[in-house]
mmCIF file of C-alpha atoms and ligand atoms in Angstrom:
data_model
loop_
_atom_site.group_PDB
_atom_site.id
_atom_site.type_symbol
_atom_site.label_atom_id
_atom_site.label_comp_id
_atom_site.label_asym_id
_atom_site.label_seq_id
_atom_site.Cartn_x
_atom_site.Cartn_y
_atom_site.Cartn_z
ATOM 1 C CA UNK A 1 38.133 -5.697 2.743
ATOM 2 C CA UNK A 2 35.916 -2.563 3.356
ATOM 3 C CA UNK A 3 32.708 -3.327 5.238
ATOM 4 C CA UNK A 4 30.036 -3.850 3.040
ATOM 5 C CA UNK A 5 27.372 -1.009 2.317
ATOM 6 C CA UNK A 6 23.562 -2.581 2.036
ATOM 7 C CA UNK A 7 21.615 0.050 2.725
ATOM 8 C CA UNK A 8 19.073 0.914 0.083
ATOM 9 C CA UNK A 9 16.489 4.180 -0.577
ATOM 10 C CA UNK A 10 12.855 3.505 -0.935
ATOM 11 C CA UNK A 11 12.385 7.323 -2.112
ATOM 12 C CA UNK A 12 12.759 9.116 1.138
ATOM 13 C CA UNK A 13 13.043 6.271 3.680
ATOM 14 C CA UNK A 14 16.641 4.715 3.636
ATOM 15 C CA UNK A 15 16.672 1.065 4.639
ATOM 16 C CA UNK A 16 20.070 -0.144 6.576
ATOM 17 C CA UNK A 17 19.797 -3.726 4.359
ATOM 18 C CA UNK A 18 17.432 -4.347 1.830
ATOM 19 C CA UNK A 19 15.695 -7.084 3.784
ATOM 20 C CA UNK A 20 11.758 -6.607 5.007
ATOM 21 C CA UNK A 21 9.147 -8.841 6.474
ATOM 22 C CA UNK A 22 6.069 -9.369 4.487
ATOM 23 C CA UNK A 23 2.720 -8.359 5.650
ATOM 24 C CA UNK A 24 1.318 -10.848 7.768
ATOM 25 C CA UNK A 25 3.654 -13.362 8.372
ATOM 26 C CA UNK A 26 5.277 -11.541 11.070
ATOM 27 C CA UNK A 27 2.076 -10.291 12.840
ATOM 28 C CA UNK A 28 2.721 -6.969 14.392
ATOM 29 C CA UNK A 29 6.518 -7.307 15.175
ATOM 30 C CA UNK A 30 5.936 -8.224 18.675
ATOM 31 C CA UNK A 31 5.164 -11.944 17.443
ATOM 32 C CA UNK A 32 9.065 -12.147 16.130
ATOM 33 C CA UNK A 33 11.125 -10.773 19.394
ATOM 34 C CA UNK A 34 12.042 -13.934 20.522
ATOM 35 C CA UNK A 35 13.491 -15.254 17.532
ATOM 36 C CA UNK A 36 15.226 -12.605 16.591
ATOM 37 C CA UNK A 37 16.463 -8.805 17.229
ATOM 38 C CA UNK A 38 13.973 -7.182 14.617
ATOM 39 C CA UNK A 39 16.425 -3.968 14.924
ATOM 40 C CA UNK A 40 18.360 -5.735 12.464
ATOM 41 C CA UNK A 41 16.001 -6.178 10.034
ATOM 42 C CA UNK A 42 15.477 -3.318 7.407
ATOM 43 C CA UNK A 43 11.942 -2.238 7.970
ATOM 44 C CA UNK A 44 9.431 -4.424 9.114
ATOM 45 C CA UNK A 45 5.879 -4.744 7.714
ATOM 46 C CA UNK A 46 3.178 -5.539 9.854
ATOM 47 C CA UNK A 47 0.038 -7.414 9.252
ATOM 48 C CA UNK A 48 -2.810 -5.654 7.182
ATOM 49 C CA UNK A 49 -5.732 -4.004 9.001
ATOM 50 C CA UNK A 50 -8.927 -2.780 8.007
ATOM 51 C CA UNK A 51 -11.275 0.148 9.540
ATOM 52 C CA UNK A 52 -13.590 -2.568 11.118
ATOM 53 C CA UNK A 53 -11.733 -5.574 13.692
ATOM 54 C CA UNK A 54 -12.080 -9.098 11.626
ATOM 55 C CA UNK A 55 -12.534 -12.421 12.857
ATOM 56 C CA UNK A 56 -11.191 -13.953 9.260
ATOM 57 C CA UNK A 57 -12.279 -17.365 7.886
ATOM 58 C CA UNK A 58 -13.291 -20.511 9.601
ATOM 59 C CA UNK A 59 -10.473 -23.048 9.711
ATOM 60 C CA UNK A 60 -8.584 -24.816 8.247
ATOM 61 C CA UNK A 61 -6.591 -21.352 6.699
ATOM 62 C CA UNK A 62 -3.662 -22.994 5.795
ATOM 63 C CA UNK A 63 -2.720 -25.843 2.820
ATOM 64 C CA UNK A 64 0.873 -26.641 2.687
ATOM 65 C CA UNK A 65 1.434 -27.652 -0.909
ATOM 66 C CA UNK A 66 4.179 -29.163 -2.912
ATOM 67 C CA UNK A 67 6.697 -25.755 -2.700
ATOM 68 C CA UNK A 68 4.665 -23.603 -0.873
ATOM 69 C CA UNK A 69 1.330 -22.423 0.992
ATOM 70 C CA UNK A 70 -2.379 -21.663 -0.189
ATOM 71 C CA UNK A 71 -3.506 -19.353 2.927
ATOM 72 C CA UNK A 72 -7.254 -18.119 3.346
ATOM 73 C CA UNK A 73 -7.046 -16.005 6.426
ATOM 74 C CA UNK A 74 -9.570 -13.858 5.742
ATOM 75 C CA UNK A 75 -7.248 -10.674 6.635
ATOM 76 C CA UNK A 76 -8.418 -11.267 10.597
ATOM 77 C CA UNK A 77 -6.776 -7.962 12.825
ATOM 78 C CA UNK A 78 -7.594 -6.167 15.596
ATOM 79 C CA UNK A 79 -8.922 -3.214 13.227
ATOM 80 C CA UNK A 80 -7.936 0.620 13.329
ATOM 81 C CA UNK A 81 -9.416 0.979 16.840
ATOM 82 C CA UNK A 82 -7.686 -1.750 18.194
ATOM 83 C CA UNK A 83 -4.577 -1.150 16.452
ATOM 84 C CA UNK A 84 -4.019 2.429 17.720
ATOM 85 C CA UNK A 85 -5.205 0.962 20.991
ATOM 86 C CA UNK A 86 -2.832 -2.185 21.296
ATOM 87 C CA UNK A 87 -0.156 -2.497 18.664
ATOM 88 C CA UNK A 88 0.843 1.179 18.131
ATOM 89 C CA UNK A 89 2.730 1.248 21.157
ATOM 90 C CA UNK A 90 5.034 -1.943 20.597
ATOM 91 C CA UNK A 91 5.842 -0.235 17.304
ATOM 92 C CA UNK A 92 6.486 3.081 18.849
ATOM 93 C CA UNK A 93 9.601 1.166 20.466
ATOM 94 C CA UNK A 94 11.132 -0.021 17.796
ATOM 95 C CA UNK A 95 14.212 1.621 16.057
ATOM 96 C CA UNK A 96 13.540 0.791 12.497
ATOM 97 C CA UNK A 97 11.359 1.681 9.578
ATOM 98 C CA UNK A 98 7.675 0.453 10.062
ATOM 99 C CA UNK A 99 5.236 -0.057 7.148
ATOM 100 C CA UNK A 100 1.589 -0.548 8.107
ATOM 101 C CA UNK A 101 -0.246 -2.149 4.884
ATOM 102 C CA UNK A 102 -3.976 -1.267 4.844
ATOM 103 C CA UNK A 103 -6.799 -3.043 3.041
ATOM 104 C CA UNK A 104 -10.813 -1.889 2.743
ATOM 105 C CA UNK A 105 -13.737 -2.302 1.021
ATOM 106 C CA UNK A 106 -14.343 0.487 -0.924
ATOM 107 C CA UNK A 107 -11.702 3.699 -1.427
ATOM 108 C CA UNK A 108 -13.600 5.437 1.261
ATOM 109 C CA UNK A 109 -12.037 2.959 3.720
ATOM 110 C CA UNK A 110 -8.582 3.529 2.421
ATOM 111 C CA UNK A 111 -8.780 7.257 2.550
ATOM 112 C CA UNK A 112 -10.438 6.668 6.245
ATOM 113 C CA UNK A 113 -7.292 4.598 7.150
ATOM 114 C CA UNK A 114 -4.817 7.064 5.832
ATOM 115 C CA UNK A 115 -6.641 10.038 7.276
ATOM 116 C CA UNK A 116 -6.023 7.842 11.060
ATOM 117 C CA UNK A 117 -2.990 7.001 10.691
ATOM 118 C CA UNK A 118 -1.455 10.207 9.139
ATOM 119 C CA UNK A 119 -1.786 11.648 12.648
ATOM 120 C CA UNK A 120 0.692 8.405 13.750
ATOM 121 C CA UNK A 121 4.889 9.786 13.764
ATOM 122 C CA UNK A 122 6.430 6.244 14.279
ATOM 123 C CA UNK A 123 4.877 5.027 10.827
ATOM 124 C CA UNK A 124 7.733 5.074 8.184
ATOM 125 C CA UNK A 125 5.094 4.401 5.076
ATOM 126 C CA UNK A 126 1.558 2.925 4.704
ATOM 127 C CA UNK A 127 1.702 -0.291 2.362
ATOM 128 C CA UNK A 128 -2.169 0.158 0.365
ATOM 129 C CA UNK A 129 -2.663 -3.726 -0.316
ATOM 130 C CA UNK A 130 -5.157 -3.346 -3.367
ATOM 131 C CA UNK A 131 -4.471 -7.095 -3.788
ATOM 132 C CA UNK A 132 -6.210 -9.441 -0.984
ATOM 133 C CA UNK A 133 -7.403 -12.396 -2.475
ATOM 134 C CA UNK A 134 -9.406 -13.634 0.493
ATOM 135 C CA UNK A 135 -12.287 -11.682 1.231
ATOM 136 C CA UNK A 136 -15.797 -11.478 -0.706
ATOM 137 C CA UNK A 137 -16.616 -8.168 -2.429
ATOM 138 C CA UNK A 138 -13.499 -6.275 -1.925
ATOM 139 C CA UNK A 139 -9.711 -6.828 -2.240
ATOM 140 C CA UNK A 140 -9.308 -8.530 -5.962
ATOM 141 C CA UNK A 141 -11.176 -6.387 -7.871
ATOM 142 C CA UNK A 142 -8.945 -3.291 -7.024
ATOM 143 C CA UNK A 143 -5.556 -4.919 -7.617
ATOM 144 C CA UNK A 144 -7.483 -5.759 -11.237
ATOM 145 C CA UNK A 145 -8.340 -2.890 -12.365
ATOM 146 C CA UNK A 146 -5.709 -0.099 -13.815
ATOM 147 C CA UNK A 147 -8.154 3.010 -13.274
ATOM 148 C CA UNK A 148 -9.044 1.854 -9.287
ATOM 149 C CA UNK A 149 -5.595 1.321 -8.402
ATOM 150 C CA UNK A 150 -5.373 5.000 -9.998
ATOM 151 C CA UNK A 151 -7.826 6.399 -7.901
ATOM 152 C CA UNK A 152 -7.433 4.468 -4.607
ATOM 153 C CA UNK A 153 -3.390 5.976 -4.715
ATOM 154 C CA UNK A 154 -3.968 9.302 -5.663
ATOM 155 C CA UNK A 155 -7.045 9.461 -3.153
ATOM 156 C CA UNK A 156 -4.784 7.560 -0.017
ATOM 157 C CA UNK A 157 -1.913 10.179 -1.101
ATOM 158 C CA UNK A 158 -3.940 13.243 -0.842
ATOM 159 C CA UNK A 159 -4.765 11.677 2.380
ATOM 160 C CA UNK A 160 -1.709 10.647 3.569
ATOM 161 C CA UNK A 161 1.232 12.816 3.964
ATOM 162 C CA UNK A 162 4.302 10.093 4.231
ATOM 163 C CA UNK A 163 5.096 7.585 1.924
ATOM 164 C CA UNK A 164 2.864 5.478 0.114
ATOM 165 C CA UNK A 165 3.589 1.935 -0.761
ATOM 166 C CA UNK A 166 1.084 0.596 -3.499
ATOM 167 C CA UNK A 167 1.152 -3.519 -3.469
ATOM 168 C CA UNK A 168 0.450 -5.222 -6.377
ATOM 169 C CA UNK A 169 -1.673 -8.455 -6.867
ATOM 170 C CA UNK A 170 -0.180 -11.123 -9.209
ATOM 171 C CA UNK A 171 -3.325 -12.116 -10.641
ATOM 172 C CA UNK A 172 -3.749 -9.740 -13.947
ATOM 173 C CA UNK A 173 -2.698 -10.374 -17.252
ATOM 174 C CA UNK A 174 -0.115 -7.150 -17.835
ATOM 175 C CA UNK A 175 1.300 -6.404 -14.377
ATOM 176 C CA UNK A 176 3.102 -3.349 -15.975
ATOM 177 C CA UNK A 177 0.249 -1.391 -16.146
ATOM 178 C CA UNK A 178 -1.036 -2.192 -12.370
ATOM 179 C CA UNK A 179 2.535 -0.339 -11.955
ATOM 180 C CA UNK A 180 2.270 2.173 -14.205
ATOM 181 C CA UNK A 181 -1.169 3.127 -12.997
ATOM 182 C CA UNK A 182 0.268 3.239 -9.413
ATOM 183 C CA UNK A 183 3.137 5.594 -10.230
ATOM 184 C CA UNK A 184 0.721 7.820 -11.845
ATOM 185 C CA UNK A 185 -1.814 7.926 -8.650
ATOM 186 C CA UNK A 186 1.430 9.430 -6.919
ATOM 187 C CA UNK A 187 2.417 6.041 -5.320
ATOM 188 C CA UNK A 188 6.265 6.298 -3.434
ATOM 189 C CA UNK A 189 7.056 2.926 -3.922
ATOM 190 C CA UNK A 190 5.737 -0.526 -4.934
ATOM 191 C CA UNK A 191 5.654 -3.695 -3.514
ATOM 192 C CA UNK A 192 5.028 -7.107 -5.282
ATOM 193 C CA UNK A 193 3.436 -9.852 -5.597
ATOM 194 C CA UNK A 194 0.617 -10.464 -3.090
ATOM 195 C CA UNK A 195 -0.003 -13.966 -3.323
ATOM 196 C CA UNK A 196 -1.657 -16.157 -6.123
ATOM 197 C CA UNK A 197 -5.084 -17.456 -6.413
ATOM 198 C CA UNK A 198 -5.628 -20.954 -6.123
ATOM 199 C CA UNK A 199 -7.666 -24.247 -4.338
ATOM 200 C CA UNK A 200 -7.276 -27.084 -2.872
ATOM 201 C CA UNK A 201 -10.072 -29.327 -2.296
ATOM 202 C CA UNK A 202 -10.789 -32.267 0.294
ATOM 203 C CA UNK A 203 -11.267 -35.695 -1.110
ATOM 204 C CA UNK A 204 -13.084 -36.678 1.909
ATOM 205 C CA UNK A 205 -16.053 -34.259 1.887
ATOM 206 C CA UNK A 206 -15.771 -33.501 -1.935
ATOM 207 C CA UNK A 207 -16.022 -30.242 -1.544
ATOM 208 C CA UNK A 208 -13.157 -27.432 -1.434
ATOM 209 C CA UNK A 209 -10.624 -27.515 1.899
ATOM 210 C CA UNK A 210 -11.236 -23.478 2.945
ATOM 211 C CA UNK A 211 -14.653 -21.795 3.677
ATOM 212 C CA UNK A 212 -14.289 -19.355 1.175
ATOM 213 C CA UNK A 213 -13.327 -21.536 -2.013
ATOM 214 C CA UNK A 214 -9.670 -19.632 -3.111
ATOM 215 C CA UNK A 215 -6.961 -19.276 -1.297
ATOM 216 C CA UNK A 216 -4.004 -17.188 -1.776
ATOM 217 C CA UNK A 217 -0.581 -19.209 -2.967
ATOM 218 C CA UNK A 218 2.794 -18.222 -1.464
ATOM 219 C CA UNK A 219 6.400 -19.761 -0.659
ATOM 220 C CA UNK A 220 8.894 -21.196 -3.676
ATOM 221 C CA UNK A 221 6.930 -22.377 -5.490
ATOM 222 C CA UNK A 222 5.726 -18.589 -7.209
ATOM 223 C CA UNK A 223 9.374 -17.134 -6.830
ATOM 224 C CA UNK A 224 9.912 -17.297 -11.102
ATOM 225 C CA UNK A 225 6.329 -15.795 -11.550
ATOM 226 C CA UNK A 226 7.482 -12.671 -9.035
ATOM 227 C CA UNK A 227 10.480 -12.245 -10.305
ATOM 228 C CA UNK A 228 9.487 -12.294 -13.811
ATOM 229 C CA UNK A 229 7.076 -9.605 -12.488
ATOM 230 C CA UNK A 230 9.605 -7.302 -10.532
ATOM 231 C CA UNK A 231 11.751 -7.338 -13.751
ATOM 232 C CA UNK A 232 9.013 -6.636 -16.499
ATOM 233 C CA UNK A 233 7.632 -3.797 -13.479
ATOM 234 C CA UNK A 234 11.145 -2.242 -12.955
ATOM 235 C CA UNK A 235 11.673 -1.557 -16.918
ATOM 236 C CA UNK A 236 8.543 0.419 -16.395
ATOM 237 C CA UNK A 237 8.607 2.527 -13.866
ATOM 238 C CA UNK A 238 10.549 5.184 -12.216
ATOM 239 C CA UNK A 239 9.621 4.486 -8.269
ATOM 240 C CA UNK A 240 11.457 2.240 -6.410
ATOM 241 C CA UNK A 241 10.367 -1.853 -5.917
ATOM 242 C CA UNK A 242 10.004 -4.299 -3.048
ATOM 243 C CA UNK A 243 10.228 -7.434 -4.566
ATOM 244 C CA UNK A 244 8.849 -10.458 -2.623
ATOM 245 C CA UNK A 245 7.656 -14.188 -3.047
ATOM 246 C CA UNK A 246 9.101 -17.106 -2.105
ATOM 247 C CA UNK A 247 12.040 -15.661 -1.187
ATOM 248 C CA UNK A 248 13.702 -18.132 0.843
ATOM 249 C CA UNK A 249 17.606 -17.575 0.663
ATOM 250 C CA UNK A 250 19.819 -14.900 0.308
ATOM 251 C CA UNK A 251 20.553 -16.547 -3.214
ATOM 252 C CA UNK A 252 16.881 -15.625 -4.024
ATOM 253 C CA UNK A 253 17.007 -11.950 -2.638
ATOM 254 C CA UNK A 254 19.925 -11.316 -4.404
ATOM 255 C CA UNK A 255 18.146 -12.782 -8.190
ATOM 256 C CA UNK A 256 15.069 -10.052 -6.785
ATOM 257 C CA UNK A 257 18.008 -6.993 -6.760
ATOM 258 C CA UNK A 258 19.265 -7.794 -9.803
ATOM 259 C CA UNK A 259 15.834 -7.581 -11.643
ATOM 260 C CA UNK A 260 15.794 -4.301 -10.134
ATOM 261 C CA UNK A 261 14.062 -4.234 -6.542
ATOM 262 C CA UNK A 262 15.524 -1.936 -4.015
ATOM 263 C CA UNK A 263 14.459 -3.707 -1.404
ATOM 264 C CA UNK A 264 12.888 -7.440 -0.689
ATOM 265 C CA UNK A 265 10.463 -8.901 1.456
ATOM 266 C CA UNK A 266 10.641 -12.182 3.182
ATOM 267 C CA UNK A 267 7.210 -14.381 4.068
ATOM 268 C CA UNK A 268 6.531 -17.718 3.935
ATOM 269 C CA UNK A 269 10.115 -18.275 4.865
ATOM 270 C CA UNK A 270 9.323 -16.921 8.245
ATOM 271 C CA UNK A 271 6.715 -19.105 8.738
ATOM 272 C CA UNK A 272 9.073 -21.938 8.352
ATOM 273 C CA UNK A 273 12.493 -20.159 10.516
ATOM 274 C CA UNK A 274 11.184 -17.425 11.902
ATOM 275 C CA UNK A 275 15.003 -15.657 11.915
ATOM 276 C CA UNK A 276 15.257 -16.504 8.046
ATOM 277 C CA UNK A 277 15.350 -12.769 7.366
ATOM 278 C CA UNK A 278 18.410 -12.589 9.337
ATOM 279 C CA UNK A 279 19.609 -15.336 7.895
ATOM 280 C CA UNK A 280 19.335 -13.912 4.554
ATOM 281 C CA UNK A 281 20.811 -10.594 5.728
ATOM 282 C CA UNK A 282 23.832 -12.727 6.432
ATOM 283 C CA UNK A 283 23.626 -14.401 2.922
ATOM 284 C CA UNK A 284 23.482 -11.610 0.702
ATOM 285 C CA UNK A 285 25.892 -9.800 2.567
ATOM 286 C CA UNK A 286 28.592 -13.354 1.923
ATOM 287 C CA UNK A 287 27.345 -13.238 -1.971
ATOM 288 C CA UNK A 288 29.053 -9.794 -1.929
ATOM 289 C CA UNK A 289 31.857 -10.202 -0.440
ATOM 290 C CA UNK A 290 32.141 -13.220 -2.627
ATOM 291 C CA UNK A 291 31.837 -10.956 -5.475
ATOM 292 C CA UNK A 292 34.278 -8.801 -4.070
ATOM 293 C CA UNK A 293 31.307 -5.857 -4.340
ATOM 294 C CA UNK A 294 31.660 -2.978 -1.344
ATOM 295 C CA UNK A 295 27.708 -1.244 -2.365
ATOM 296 C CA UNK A 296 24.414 -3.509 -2.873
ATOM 297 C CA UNK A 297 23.900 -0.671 -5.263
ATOM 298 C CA UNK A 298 25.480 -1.962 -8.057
ATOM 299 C CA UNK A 299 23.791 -5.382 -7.850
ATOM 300 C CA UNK A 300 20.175 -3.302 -7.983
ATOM 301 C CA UNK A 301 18.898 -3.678 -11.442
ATOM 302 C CA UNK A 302 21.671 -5.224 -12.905
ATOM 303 C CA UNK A 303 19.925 -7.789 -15.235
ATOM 304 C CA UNK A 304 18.081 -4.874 -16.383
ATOM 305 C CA UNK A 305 21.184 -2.969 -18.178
HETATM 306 C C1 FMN B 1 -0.366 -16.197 6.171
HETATM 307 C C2 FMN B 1 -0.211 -15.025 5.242
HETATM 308 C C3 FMN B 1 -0.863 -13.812 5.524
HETATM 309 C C4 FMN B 1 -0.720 -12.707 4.673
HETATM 310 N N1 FMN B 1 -1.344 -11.523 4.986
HETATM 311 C C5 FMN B 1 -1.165 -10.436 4.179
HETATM 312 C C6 FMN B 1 -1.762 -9.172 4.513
HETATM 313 O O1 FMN B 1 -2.425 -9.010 5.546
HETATM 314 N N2 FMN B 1 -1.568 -8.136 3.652
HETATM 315 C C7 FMN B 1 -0.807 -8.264 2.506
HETATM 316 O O2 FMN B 1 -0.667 -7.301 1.763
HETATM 317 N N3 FMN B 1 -0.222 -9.444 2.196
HETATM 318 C C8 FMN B 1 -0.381 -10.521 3.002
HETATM 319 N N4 FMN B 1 0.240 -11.708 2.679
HETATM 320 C C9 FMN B 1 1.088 -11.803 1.461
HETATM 321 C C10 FMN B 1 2.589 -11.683 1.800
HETATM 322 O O3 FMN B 1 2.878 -10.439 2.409
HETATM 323 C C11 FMN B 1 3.449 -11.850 0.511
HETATM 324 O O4 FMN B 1 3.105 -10.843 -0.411
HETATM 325 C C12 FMN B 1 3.257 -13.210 -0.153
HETATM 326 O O5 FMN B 1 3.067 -14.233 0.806
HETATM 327 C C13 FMN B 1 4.420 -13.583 -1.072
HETATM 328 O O6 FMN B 1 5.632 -13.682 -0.366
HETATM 329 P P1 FMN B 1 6.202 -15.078 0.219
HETATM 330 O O7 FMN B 1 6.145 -16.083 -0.891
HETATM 331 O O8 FMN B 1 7.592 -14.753 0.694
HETATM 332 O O9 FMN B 1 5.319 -15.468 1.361
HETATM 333 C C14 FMN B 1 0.099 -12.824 3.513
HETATM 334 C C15 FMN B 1 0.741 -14.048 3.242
HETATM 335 C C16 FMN B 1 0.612 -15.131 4.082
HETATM 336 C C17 FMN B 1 1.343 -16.424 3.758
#
């Protein structure tokens, strides 16, 4: 049989497999090398930073929950400075695609962000997480609203020269038109879901387990809500998808391509083997050759037609 084609497009940037990390589960790349030879990954996506270094929340930041995790990390990174100082040059060295997702305050920080890192060559697209759950005042209320995640993408693309990624939050009502409003602030690409709100709370103290009430929910157990979202998303929009949550086999990734992502991006699954990307390389690739299919390509969006 003919070796099997998986690369993918995500509008300019071609991918040589369809498989990503997600943002912050694989910290800056660096944190994965001895697990596993990240050159055979697709792209990876490192974790999000913000103009100002953050400590993140007080412990505990982690529940592990019946099929998945609530995490409240409070988006803790070294911050552009430190970034630029420490982590650009590990990522400099790596022969793949590199997405660096971005979060802020206000779209002043987002532009700031952009406006750095445009300057940065080894950056294959900036991921614009309008979605954080986990930190007061900021985050949510973006990935919310239609006419902000409107004006933060046009406003990071004016900034930005390469590819934007817009990533979507789960927690709205009518996803579609988080997408639509995306593709018409000039977004490249978009990436979903961020995690889902929820609690937890500690019978001992009655009072909730994390610091700052919410935390964000990840791992199987929101796989049918994502990939209910990547297929209502992809009938909408013309951009290409990165479909991620709870993504945990190759079975999964391939369910995510046929709802119509280009691409997907593995997580909590990391946290739990931290080669499972590799691993799921290895599976989508044997559900093609099952299938006796030579291109991924005609598994994308399949369920859609
Ligand atoms: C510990 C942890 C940290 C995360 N940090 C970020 C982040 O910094 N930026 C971001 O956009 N998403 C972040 N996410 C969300 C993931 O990238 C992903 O969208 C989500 O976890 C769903 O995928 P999964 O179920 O495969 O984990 C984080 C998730 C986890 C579990």
């Amino acid at each position: 049989m003919k070796e099997i084609d998986l690369s993918t497009k995500l509008g300019e940037i071609t991918l040589k497999n369809p498989v990503i990390t997600a943002s912050g589960t694989c910290g800056y790349g660096q944190e994965l090398e001895d697990y596993m030879d990240l050159e055979q990954l697709g792209a990876l996506t490192v974790k999000g930073i913000t103009l100002q270094a953050k400590t993140g929340n007080p412990v505990p930041r982690i529940v592990e929950t019946p099929a998945g995790i609530l995490n409240s990390i409070g988006l803790e990174n070294p911050g552009l400075e430190g970034f630029l100082a420490d982590k650009i040059k590990i990522i400099k060295g790596y022969q793949l695609p590199v997405f660096v997702n971005i979060s802020g305050y206000s779209i002043e920080d987002f532009v700031l962000l952009a406006e750095k890192l445009a300057e940065i060559s080894c950056i294959a697209a900036l991921e614009v997480n309008v979605s954080c759950p986990n930190i007061p005042g900021g985050g949510l209320a973006f990935g919310t609203d239609p006419e902000l995640i409107y004006q933060i993408t046009k406003q990071v693309k004016a900034a930005y020269p390469g590819s934007v990624i817009v990533k979507l939050s789960p927690n709205v009502t009518a996803i579609s038109d988080m997408a639509i409003a995306a593709q018409e602030g000039g977004a490249d690409i978009i990436s979903l879901i961020n995690t889902l709100q929820g609690m937890a709370i500690d019978l001992e103290r009655q009072k909730p387990v994390f610091a700052n009430t919410f935390g964000g929910l990840s791992g199987p157990a929101i796989k049918p809500v994502a990939l209910r979202m990547v297929y209502q998303v992809a009938q909408k929009i013309k951009i290409p998808i990165i479909g991620m949550g709870g993504i945990m086999t190759g079975q999964d990734a391939v369910e995510f391509l046929l709802a119509g992502a280009s691409a997907v991006a593995i997580g909590t699954a990391t946290l739990i083997h931290p080669d499972a990307p590799l691993m799921i390389i290895k599976e989508i690739k044997a559900y093609l050759q099952d299938k006796k299919i030579n291109n991924i390509q005609e598994i994308i969006g399949k369920v859609l037609n």
